Amino acid sequence: MGMDLKLLADTLTAFLAPAMPYLVSGGEGLIQEAGKKLGEGAPELLKTLWGKLRPKVEEKPAAAEAAQDLAKSPEDADSQAALRVQLRKILEADSSLASEIAKLLEAAGPKTTYKAELHGPGAIAQGGSVAAGAGGTAAGRDVRKGR
């Protein structure tokens, strides 16, 4: 299987984490609320993804505990990592589930398009890329002056 399950588990965890308190408790209005923060169509996608994952998560005590911990503190990096590992194990054990989840996430992925015009010297960075300006300044995740 050519799918990167670590990347899939990363994406899944990043998407589910903010909504975990609501997904675990199952509050419909709360899922809608969490979904709004993630963008259009997110509440439906959250419910669909969790609907597919929940039975697998609940049958594995370590995964169930990781989901509960993340629901208590969705911002906690350690809790996110614990769930991410469990999700990866679940996806590794069930390739049809992994492929279904990948298709759902891909279909819902950002449909972002970029347009830019540059007049004169300078640099344009879009979509998380790094650009170096005329003076050698690299602007990206870590901004620093070139030598």
Tab-separated table of N, CA and C in Angstrom:
chain	number	residue	atom	x	y	z
A	1	MET	N	0.849	-1.183	0.000
A	1	MET	CA	0.000	0.000	0.000
A	1	MET	C	0.892	1.242	0.000
A	2	GLY	N	0.678	2.151	-0.939
A	2	GLY	CA	1.530	3.311	-1.087
A	2	GLY	C	1.155	4.481	-0.188
A	3	MET	N	0.155	4.305	0.648
A	3	MET	CA	-0.334	5.396	1.475
A	3	MET	C	0.596	5.627	2.670
A	4	ASP	N	0.848	6.882	3.000
A	4	ASP	CA	1.671	7.220	4.159
A	4	ASP	C	0.759	7.278	5.386
A	5	LEU	N	0.742	6.193	6.165
A	5	LEU	CA	-0.177	6.109	7.298
A	5	LEU	C	0.210	7.062	8.427
A	6	LYS	N	1.506	7.365	8.558
A	6	LYS	CA	1.912	8.316	9.593
A	6	LYS	C	1.340	9.695	9.254
A	7	LEU	N	1.472	10.079	7.985
A	7	LEU	CA	0.934	11.371	7.547
A	7	LEU	C	-0.591	11.396	7.695
A	8	LEU	N	-1.232	10.281	7.348
A	8	LEU	CA	-2.687	10.199	7.473
A	8	LEU	C	-3.112	10.344	8.933
A	9	ALA	N	-2.404	9.657	9.834
A	9	ALA	CA	-2.710	9.756	11.268
A	9	ALA	C	-2.455	11.176	11.779
A	10	ASP	N	-1.391	11.824	11.275
A	10	ASP	CA	-1.096	13.218	11.649
A	10	ASP	C	-2.245	14.137	11.254
A	11	THR	N	-2.674	14.007	10.000
A	11	THR	CA	-3.741	14.852	9.463
A	11	THR	C	-5.031	14.632	10.236
A	12	LEU	N	-5.328	13.370	10.468
A	12	LEU	CA	-6.543	12.991	11.179
A	12	LEU	C	-6.545	13.566	12.593
A	13	THR	N	-5.426	13.423	13.287
A	13	THR	CA	-5.324	13.926	14.662
A	13	THR	C	-5.473	15.437	14.690
A	14	ALA	N	-4.807	16.131	13.761
A	14	ALA	CA	-4.888	17.597	13.717
A	14	ALA	C	-6.326	18.050	13.468
A	15	PHE	N	-7.049	17.299	12.643
A	15	PHE	CA	-8.422	17.668	12.310
A	15	PHE	C	-9.379	17.344	13.462
A	16	LEU	N	-9.193	16.173	14.077
A	16	LEU	CA	-10.103	15.733	15.138
A	16	LEU	C	-9.857	16.414	16.486
A	17	ALA	N	-8.590	16.750	16.788
A	17	ALA	CA	-8.224	17.240	18.130
A	17	ALA	C	-9.135	18.348	18.655
A	18	PRO	N	-9.376	19.440	17.881
A	18	PRO	CA	-10.199	20.516	18.443
A	18	PRO	C	-11.625	20.071	18.760
A	19	ALA	N	-12.096	19.025	18.102
A	19	ALA	CA	-13.478	18.582	18.288
A	19	ALA	C	-13.607	17.395	19.235
A	20	MET	N	-12.492	16.847	19.707
A	20	MET	CA	-12.558	15.635	20.536
A	20	MET	C	-13.469	15.751	21.761
A	21	PRO	N	-13.467	16.896	22.474
A	21	PRO	CA	-14.364	16.960	23.633
A	21	PRO	C	-15.825	16.710	23.228
A	22	TYR	N	-16.190	17.210	22.046
A	22	TYR	CA	-17.565	17.106	21.583
A	22	TYR	C	-17.832	15.726	20.976
A	23	LEU	N	-16.850	15.192	20.271
A	23	LEU	CA	-17.020	13.881	19.637
A	23	LEU	C	-17.154	12.791	20.691
A	24	VAL	N	-16.331	12.876	21.741
A	24	VAL	CA	-16.361	11.867	22.790
A	24	VAL	C	-17.657	11.958	23.599
A	25	SER	N	-18.113	13.192	23.870
A	25	SER	CA	-19.359	13.338	24.628
A	25	SER	C	-20.585	13.202	23.726
A	26	GLY	N	-20.367	13.411	22.420
A	26	GLY	CA	-21.450	13.198	21.464
A	26	GLY	C	-22.466	14.315	21.356
A	27	GLY	N	-22.164	15.511	21.841
A	27	GLY	CA	-23.126	16.615	21.768
A	27	GLY	C	-23.242	17.171	20.353
A	28	GLU	N	-24.409	17.049	19.756
A	28	GLU	CA	-24.637	17.464	18.366
A	28	GLU	C	-24.346	18.955	18.149
A	29	GLY	N	-24.922	19.813	18.987
A	29	GLY	CA	-24.723	21.254	18.839
A	29	GLY	C	-23.263	21.626	19.003
A	30	LEU	N	-22.598	20.905	19.896
A	30	LEU	CA	-21.188	21.185	20.154
A	30	LEU	C	-20.328	20.786	18.960
A	31	ILE	N	-20.690	19.694	18.291
A	31	ILE	CA	-19.944	19.275	17.094
A	31	ILE	C	-20.090	20.346	16.018
A	32	GLN	N	-21.306	20.882	15.885
A	32	GLN	CA	-21.542	21.962	14.913
A	32	GLN	C	-20.632	23.150	15.232
A	33	GLU	N	-20.554	23.487	16.520
A	33	GLU	CA	-19.758	24.626	16.982
A	33	GLU	C	-18.275	24.413	16.666
A	34	ALA	N	-17.768	23.228	16.998
A	34	ALA	CA	-16.359	22.910	16.736
A	34	ALA	C	-16.104	22.916	15.234
A	35	GLY	N	-17.046	22.398	14.481
A	35	GLY	CA	-16.910	22.329	13.032
A	35	GLY	C	-16.814	23.691	12.388
A	36	LYS	N	-17.533	24.664	12.946
A	36	LYS	CA	-17.510	26.027	12.387
A	36	LYS	C	-16.093	26.572	12.377
A	37	LYS	N	-15.340	26.252	13.434
A	37	LYS	CA	-13.965	26.737	13.537
A	37	LYS	C	-13.081	26.108	12.462
A	38	LEU	N	-13.461	24.926	12.002
A	38	LEU	CA	-12.640	24.208	11.019
A	38	LEU	C	-13.071	24.479	9.588
A	39	GLY	N	-14.183	25.183	9.412
A	39	GLY	CA	-14.597	25.541	8.061
A	39	GLY	C	-15.841	24.805	7.585
A	40	GLU	N	-16.290	25.201	6.418
A	40	GLU	CA	-17.516	24.693	5.827
A	40	GLU	C	-17.449	23.178	5.598
A	41	GLY	N	-18.519	22.488	5.951
A	41	GLY	CA	-18.567	21.046	5.748
A	41	GLY	C	-17.865	20.253	6.837
A	42	ALA	N	-17.172	20.943	7.737
A	42	ALA	CA	-16.401	20.250	8.769
A	42	ALA	C	-17.264	19.444	9.735
A	43	PRO	N	-18.427	19.981	10.211
A	43	PRO	CA	-19.212	19.181	11.162
A	43	PRO	C	-19.600	17.811	10.591
A	44	GLU	N	-20.018	17.790	9.328
A	44	GLU	CA	-20.397	16.515	8.702
A	44	GLU	C	-19.186	15.603	8.580
A	45	LEU	N	-18.058	16.169	8.164
A	45	LEU	CA	-16.851	15.369	8.000
A	45	LEU	C	-16.379	14.820	9.350
A	46	LEU	N	-16.420	15.656	10.384
A	46	LEU	CA	-16.030	15.208	11.725
A	46	LEU	C	-16.874	14.015	12.153
A	47	LYS	N	-18.199	14.130	11.969
A	47	LYS	CA	-19.098	13.045	12.375
A	47	LYS	C	-18.840	11.788	11.554
A	48	THR	N	-18.607	11.947	10.262
A	48	THR	CA	-18.359	10.792	9.395
A	48	THR	C	-17.062	10.088	9.791
A	49	LEU	N	-15.993	10.880	9.947
A	49	LEU	CA	-14.692	10.305	10.313
A	49	LEU	C	-14.773	9.599	11.663
A	50	TRP	N	-15.345	10.283	12.648
A	50	TRP	CA	-15.408	9.710	13.988
A	50	TRP	C	-16.343	8.501	14.001
A	51	GLY	N	-17.396	8.544	13.196
A	51	GLY	CA	-18.306	7.403	13.097
A	51	GLY	C	-17.582	6.153	12.615
A	52	LYS	N	-16.629	6.340	11.718
A	52	LYS	CA	-15.860	5.208	11.198
A	52	LYS	C	-14.773	4.760	12.178
A	53	LEU	N	-14.183	5.727	12.873
A	53	LEU	CA	-13.071	5.417	13.777
A	53	LEU	C	-13.511	4.954	15.163
A	54	ARG	N	-14.608	5.514	15.641
A	54	ARG	CA	-15.008	5.289	17.036
A	54	ARG	C	-15.074	3.811	17.431
A	55	PRO	N	-15.736	2.945	16.625
A	55	PRO	CA	-15.795	1.531	17.041
A	55	PRO	C	-14.402	0.916	17.195
A	56	LYS	N	-13.486	1.276	16.298
A	56	LYS	CA	-12.113	0.750	16.359
A	56	LYS	C	-11.377	1.305	17.575
A	57	VAL	N	-11.610	2.597	17.846
A	57	VAL	CA	-10.955	3.241	18.992
A	57	VAL	C	-11.473	2.613	20.288
A	58	GLU	N	-12.792	2.401	20.355
A	58	GLU	CA	-13.379	1.892	21.600
A	58	GLU	C	-13.015	0.444	21.879
A	59	GLU	N	-12.673	-0.325	20.831
A	59	GLU	CA	-12.316	-1.727	21.100
A	59	GLU	C	-10.860	-1.895	21.528
A	60	LYS	N	-10.061	-0.815	21.434
A	60	LYS	CA	-8.667	-0.854	21.887
A	60	LYS	C	-8.540	0.017	23.133
A	61	PRO	N	-8.329	-0.591	24.309
A	61	PRO	CA	-8.259	0.219	25.543
A	61	PRO	C	-7.276	1.388	25.463
A	62	ALA	N	-6.109	1.173	24.866
A	62	ALA	CA	-5.117	2.262	24.791
A	62	ALA	C	-5.636	3.396	23.913
A	63	ALA	N	-6.308	3.060	22.823
A	63	ALA	CA	-6.847	4.081	21.923
A	63	ALA	C	-8.001	4.824	22.592
A	64	ALA	N	-8.860	4.083	23.287
A	64	ALA	CA	-9.991	4.699	23.982
A	64	ALA	C	-9.488	5.680	25.039
A	65	GLU	N	-8.451	5.273	25.771
A	65	GLU	CA	-7.886	6.145	26.798
A	65	GLU	C	-7.257	7.386	26.163
A	66	ALA	N	-6.570	7.205	25.035
A	66	ALA	CA	-5.946	8.339	24.337
A	66	ALA	C	-7.019	9.322	23.871
A	67	ALA	N	-8.140	8.804	23.370
A	67	ALA	CA	-9.243	9.670	22.917
A	67	ALA	C	-9.837	10.443	24.095
A	68	GLN	N	-10.021	9.755	25.229
A	68	GLN	CA	-10.549	10.412	26.428
A	68	GLN	C	-9.604	11.510	26.916
A	69	ASP	N	-8.301	11.196	26.924
A	69	ASP	CA	-7.307	12.180	27.381
A	69	ASP	C	-7.302	13.408	26.480
A	70	LEU	N	-7.375	13.179	25.171
A	70	LEU	CA	-7.370	14.303	24.232
A	70	LEU	C	-8.664	15.111	24.358
A	71	ALA	N	-9.755	14.436	24.657
A	71	ALA	CA	-11.031	15.137	24.849
A	71	ALA	C	-10.937	16.082	26.051
A	72	LYS	N	-10.176	15.679	27.073
A	72	LYS	CA	-10.016	16.516	28.272
A	72	LYS	C	-9.129	17.722	27.993
A	73	SER	N	-8.107	17.539	27.145
A	73	SER	CA	-7.214	18.664	26.836
A	73	SER	C	-6.757	18.589	25.385
A	74	PRO	N	-7.620	19.086	24.472
A	74	PRO	CA	-7.340	18.994	23.033
A	74	PRO	C	-6.074	19.716	22.580
A	75	GLU	N	-5.587	20.666	23.371
A	75	GLU	CA	-4.386	21.424	22.985
A	75	GLU	C	-3.102	20.705	23.386
A	76	ASP	N	-3.218	19.705	24.259
A	76	ASP	CA	-2.038	19.050	24.820
A	76	ASP	C	-1.305	18.201	23.778
A	77	ALA	N	-0.060	18.567	23.513
A	77	ALA	CA	0.731	17.886	22.474
A	77	ALA	C	0.946	16.407	22.790
A	78	ASP	N	1.142	16.080	24.077
A	78	ASP	CA	1.349	14.677	24.447
A	78	ASP	C	0.090	13.852	24.199
A	79	SER	N	-1.064	14.426	24.522
A	79	SER	CA	-2.324	13.718	24.280
A	79	SER	C	-2.564	13.537	22.787
A	80	GLN	N	-2.204	14.559	22.004
A	80	GLN	CA	-2.341	14.452	20.547
A	80	GLN	C	-1.426	13.344	20.019
A	81	ALA	N	-0.207	13.306	20.525
A	81	ALA	CA	0.754	12.287	20.077
A	81	ALA	C	0.264	10.884	20.424
A	82	ALA	N	-0.301	10.737	21.628
A	82	ALA	CA	-0.794	9.421	22.055
A	82	ALA	C	-1.921	8.945	21.135
A	83	LEU	N	-2.850	9.841	20.811
A	83	LEU	CA	-3.948	9.442	19.925
A	83	LEU	C	-3.415	9.174	18.519
A	84	ARG	N	-2.470	10.002	18.076
A	84	ARG	CA	-1.910	9.839	16.735
A	84	ARG	C	-1.296	8.444	16.575
A	85	VAL	N	-0.544	7.987	17.588
A	85	VAL	CA	0.071	6.652	17.552
A	85	VAL	C	-1.020	5.579	17.480
A	86	GLN	N	-2.058	5.732	18.287
A	86	GLN	CA	-3.142	4.742	18.303
A	86	GLN	C	-3.892	4.723	16.969
A	87	LEU	N	-4.145	5.909	16.413
A	87	LEU	CA	-4.826	5.972	15.115
A	87	LEU	C	-3.977	5.308	14.034
A	88	ARG	N	-2.667	5.540	14.082
A	88	ARG	CA	-1.794	4.927	13.082
A	88	ARG	C	-1.859	3.404	13.186
A	89	LYS	N	-1.864	2.875	14.419
A	89	LYS	CA	-1.949	1.423	14.609
A	89	LYS	C	-3.276	0.886	14.066
A	90	ILE	N	-4.350	1.613	14.324
A	90	ILE	CA	-5.670	1.208	13.823
A	90	ILE	C	-5.673	1.193	12.299
A	91	LEU	N	-5.113	2.242	11.697
A	91	LEU	CA	-5.077	2.339	10.233
A	91	LEU	C	-4.171	1.267	9.628
A	92	GLU	N	-3.057	0.968	10.308
A	92	GLU	CA	-2.149	-0.074	9.813
A	92	GLU	C	-2.826	-1.440	9.823
A	93	ALA	N	-3.699	-1.649	10.814
A	93	ALA	CA	-4.366	-2.944	10.956
A	93	ALA	C	-5.560	-3.090	10.010
A	94	ASP	N	-6.031	-1.984	9.445
A	94	ASP	CA	-7.234	-2.030	8.606
A	94	ASP	C	-7.039	-1.149	7.373
A	95	SER	N	-6.480	-1.751	6.319
A	95	SER	CA	-6.126	-0.946	5.146
A	95	SER	C	-7.350	-0.390	4.417
A	96	SER	N	-8.494	-1.086	4.486
A	96	SER	CA	-9.670	-0.541	3.795
A	96	SER	C	-10.197	0.686	4.545
A	97	LEU	N	-10.125	0.655	5.875
A	97	LEU	CA	-10.515	1.829	6.662
A	97	LEU	C	-9.558	2.986	6.353
A	98	ALA	N	-8.267	2.690	6.311
A	98	ALA	CA	-7.264	3.724	6.029
A	98	ALA	C	-7.540	4.380	4.681
A	99	SER	N	-7.856	3.567	3.687
A	99	SER	CA	-8.077	4.130	2.361
A	99	SER	C	-9.380	4.936	2.312
A	100	GLU	N	-10.383	4.480	3.040
A	100	GLU	CA	-11.657	5.215	3.120
A	100	GLU	C	-11.451	6.586	3.775
A	101	ILE	N	-10.713	6.592	4.885
A	101	ILE	CA	-10.425	7.833	5.622
A	101	ILE	C	-9.604	8.784	4.747
A	102	ALA	N	-8.607	8.244	4.054
A	102	ALA	CA	-7.765	9.065	3.180
A	102	ALA	C	-8.618	9.731	2.105
A	103	LYS	N	-9.549	8.978	1.516
A	103	LYS	CA	-10.420	9.539	0.476
A	103	LYS	C	-11.307	10.647	1.036
A	104	LEU	N	-11.857	10.425	2.236
A	104	LEU	CA	-12.709	11.450	2.863
A	104	LEU	C	-11.918	12.736	3.112
A	105	LEU	N	-10.721	12.593	3.669
A	105	LEU	CA	-9.903	13.773	3.967
A	105	LEU	C	-9.472	14.473	2.685
A	106	GLU	N	-9.127	13.689	1.676
A	106	GLU	CA	-8.696	14.259	0.404
A	106	GLU	C	-9.834	15.041	-0.243
A	107	ALA	N	-11.029	14.463	-0.228
A	107	ALA	CA	-12.188	15.114	-0.835
A	107	ALA	C	-12.526	16.415	-0.118
A	108	ALA	N	-12.266	16.436	1.185
A	108	ALA	CA	-12.594	17.620	1.978
A	108	ALA	C	-11.436	18.596	2.050
A	109	GLY	N	-10.294	18.220	1.475
A	109	GLY	CA	-9.076	19.024	1.579
A	109	GLY	C	-9.256	20.435	1.062
A	110	PRO	N	-8.294	21.263	1.380
A	110	PRO	CA	-8.412	22.670	0.981
A	110	PRO	C	-8.450	22.819	-0.532
A	111	LYS	N	-9.369	23.623	-0.984
A	111	LYS	CA	-9.488	23.911	-2.419
A	111	LYS	C	-8.935	25.322	-2.643
A	112	THR	N	-7.783	25.564	-2.027
A	112	THR	CA	-7.205	26.902	-2.060
A	112	THR	C	-6.486	27.162	-3.375
A	113	THR	N	-6.713	28.334	-3.911
A	113	THR	CA	-5.937	28.743	-5.081
A	113	THR	C	-5.271	30.063	-4.716
A	114	TYR	N	-4.102	30.266	-5.259
A	114	TYR	CA	-3.349	31.471	-4.957
A	114	TYR	C	-3.130	32.276	-6.233
A	115	LYS	N	-3.127	33.594	-6.070
A	115	LYS	CA	-2.793	34.450	-7.198
A	115	LYS	C	-1.960	35.590	-6.632
A	116	ALA	N	-0.882	35.906	-7.303
A	116	ALA	CA	-0.035	36.992	-6.820
A	116	ALA	C	0.619	37.689	-7.995
A	117	GLU	N	0.878	38.974	-7.805
A	117	GLU	CA	1.621	39.737	-8.803
A	117	GLU	C	2.749	40.439	-8.082
A	118	LEU	N	3.903	40.433	-8.700
A	118	LEU	CA	5.054	41.088	-8.100
A	118	LEU	C	5.553	42.141	-9.078
A	119	HIS	N	5.678	43.365	-8.587
A	119	HIS	CA	6.203	44.459	-9.418
A	119	HIS	C	7.470	44.950	-8.743
A	120	GLY	N	8.607	44.829	-9.422
A	120	GLY	CA	9.879	45.241	-8.830
A	120	GLY	C	10.512	44.096	-8.076
A	121	PRO	N	11.661	44.359	-7.420
A	121	PRO	CA	12.361	43.285	-6.714
A	121	PRO	C	11.583	42.859	-5.472
A	122	GLY	N	11.735	41.618	-5.110
A	122	GLY	CA	11.061	41.125	-3.921
A	122	GLY	C	10.788	39.645	-4.045
A	123	ALA	N	9.975	39.138	-3.170
A	123	ALA	CA	9.669	37.719	-3.190
A	123	ALA	C	8.234	37.510	-2.745
A	124	ILE	N	7.656	36.451	-3.263
A	124	ILE	CA	6.300	36.086	-2.867
A	124	ILE	C	6.351	34.653	-2.353
A	125	ALA	N	5.806	34.421	-1.165
A	125	ALA	CA	5.725	33.067	-0.618
A	125	ALA	C	4.252	32.750	-0.394
A	126	GLN	N	3.813	31.621	-0.934
A	126	GLN	CA	2.417	31.226	-0.776
A	126	GLN	C	2.318	29.768	-0.399
A	127	GLY	N	1.258	29.423	0.309
A	127	GLY	CA	0.994	28.027	0.600
A	127	GLY	C	2.062	27.358	1.435
A	128	GLY	N	2.646	28.074	2.374
A	128	GLY	CA	3.614	27.473	3.283
A	128	GLY	C	5.016	27.336	2.713
A	129	SER	N	5.284	27.980	1.569
A	129	SER	CA	6.618	27.875	0.995
A	129	SER	C	7.540	28.921	1.615
A	130	VAL	N	8.803	28.807	1.322
A	130	VAL	CA	9.782	29.768	1.825
A	130	VAL	C	10.305	30.550	0.632
A	131	ALA	N	10.417	31.857	0.799
A	131	ALA	CA	10.916	32.696	-0.287
A	131	ALA	C	12.044	33.568	0.244
A	132	ALA	N	13.039	33.806	-0.585
A	132	ALA	CA	14.127	34.695	-0.199
A	132	ALA	C	13.996	35.975	-1.002
A	133	GLY	N	13.970	37.104	-0.327
A	133	GLY	CA	13.823	38.397	-0.984
A	133	GLY	C	15.138	38.866	-1.582
A	134	ALA	N	15.081	40.018	-2.236
A	134	ALA	CA	16.249	40.569	-2.932
A	134	ALA	C	17.431	40.769	-1.976
A	135	GLY	N	17.156	41.120	-0.715
A	135	GLY	CA	18.233	41.357	0.255
A	135	GLY	C	18.700	40.088	0.945
A	136	GLY	N	18.193	38.937	0.533
A	136	GLY	CA	18.627	37.682	1.135
A	136	GLY	C	17.855	37.308	2.391
A	137	THR	N	16.736	37.978	2.651
A	137	THR	CA	15.941	37.640	3.822
A	137	THR	C	14.992	36.506	3.454
A	138	ALA	N	15.079	35.405	4.188
A	138	ALA	CA	14.184	34.274	3.929
A	138	ALA	C	12.964	34.412	4.829
A	139	ALA	N	11.802	34.394	4.222
A	139	ALA	CA	10.564	34.473	5.000
A	139	ALA	C	9.861	33.140	4.878
A	140	GLY	N	9.641	32.512	5.986
A	140	GLY	CA	8.969	31.222	5.994
A	140	GLY	C	8.533	30.961	7.410
A	141	ARG	N	8.630	29.708	7.820
A	141	ARG	CA	8.244	29.395	9.180
A	141	ARG	C	9.137	30.107	10.186
A	142	ASP	N	10.439	30.070	9.951
A	142	ASP	CA	11.386	30.779	10.806
A	142	ASP	C	11.997	31.892	9.975
A	143	VAL	N	11.706	33.112	10.340
A	143	VAL	CA	12.231	34.227	9.555
A	143	VAL	C	13.635	34.568	10.058
A	144	ARG	N	14.589	34.630	9.127
A	144	ARG	CA	15.954	34.981	9.506
A	144	ARG	C	16.652	35.671	8.345
A	145	LYS	N	17.635	36.441	8.667
A	145	LYS	CA	18.390	37.202	7.668
A	145	LYS	C	19.500	36.347	7.089
A	146	GLY	N	19.606	36.324	5.750
A	146	GLY	CA	20.668	35.543	5.093
A	146	GLY	C	22.005	36.245	5.202
A	147	ARG	N	23.102	35.520	4.962
A	147	ARG	CA	24.435	36.117	5.051
A	147	ARG	C	25.015	36.282	3.671
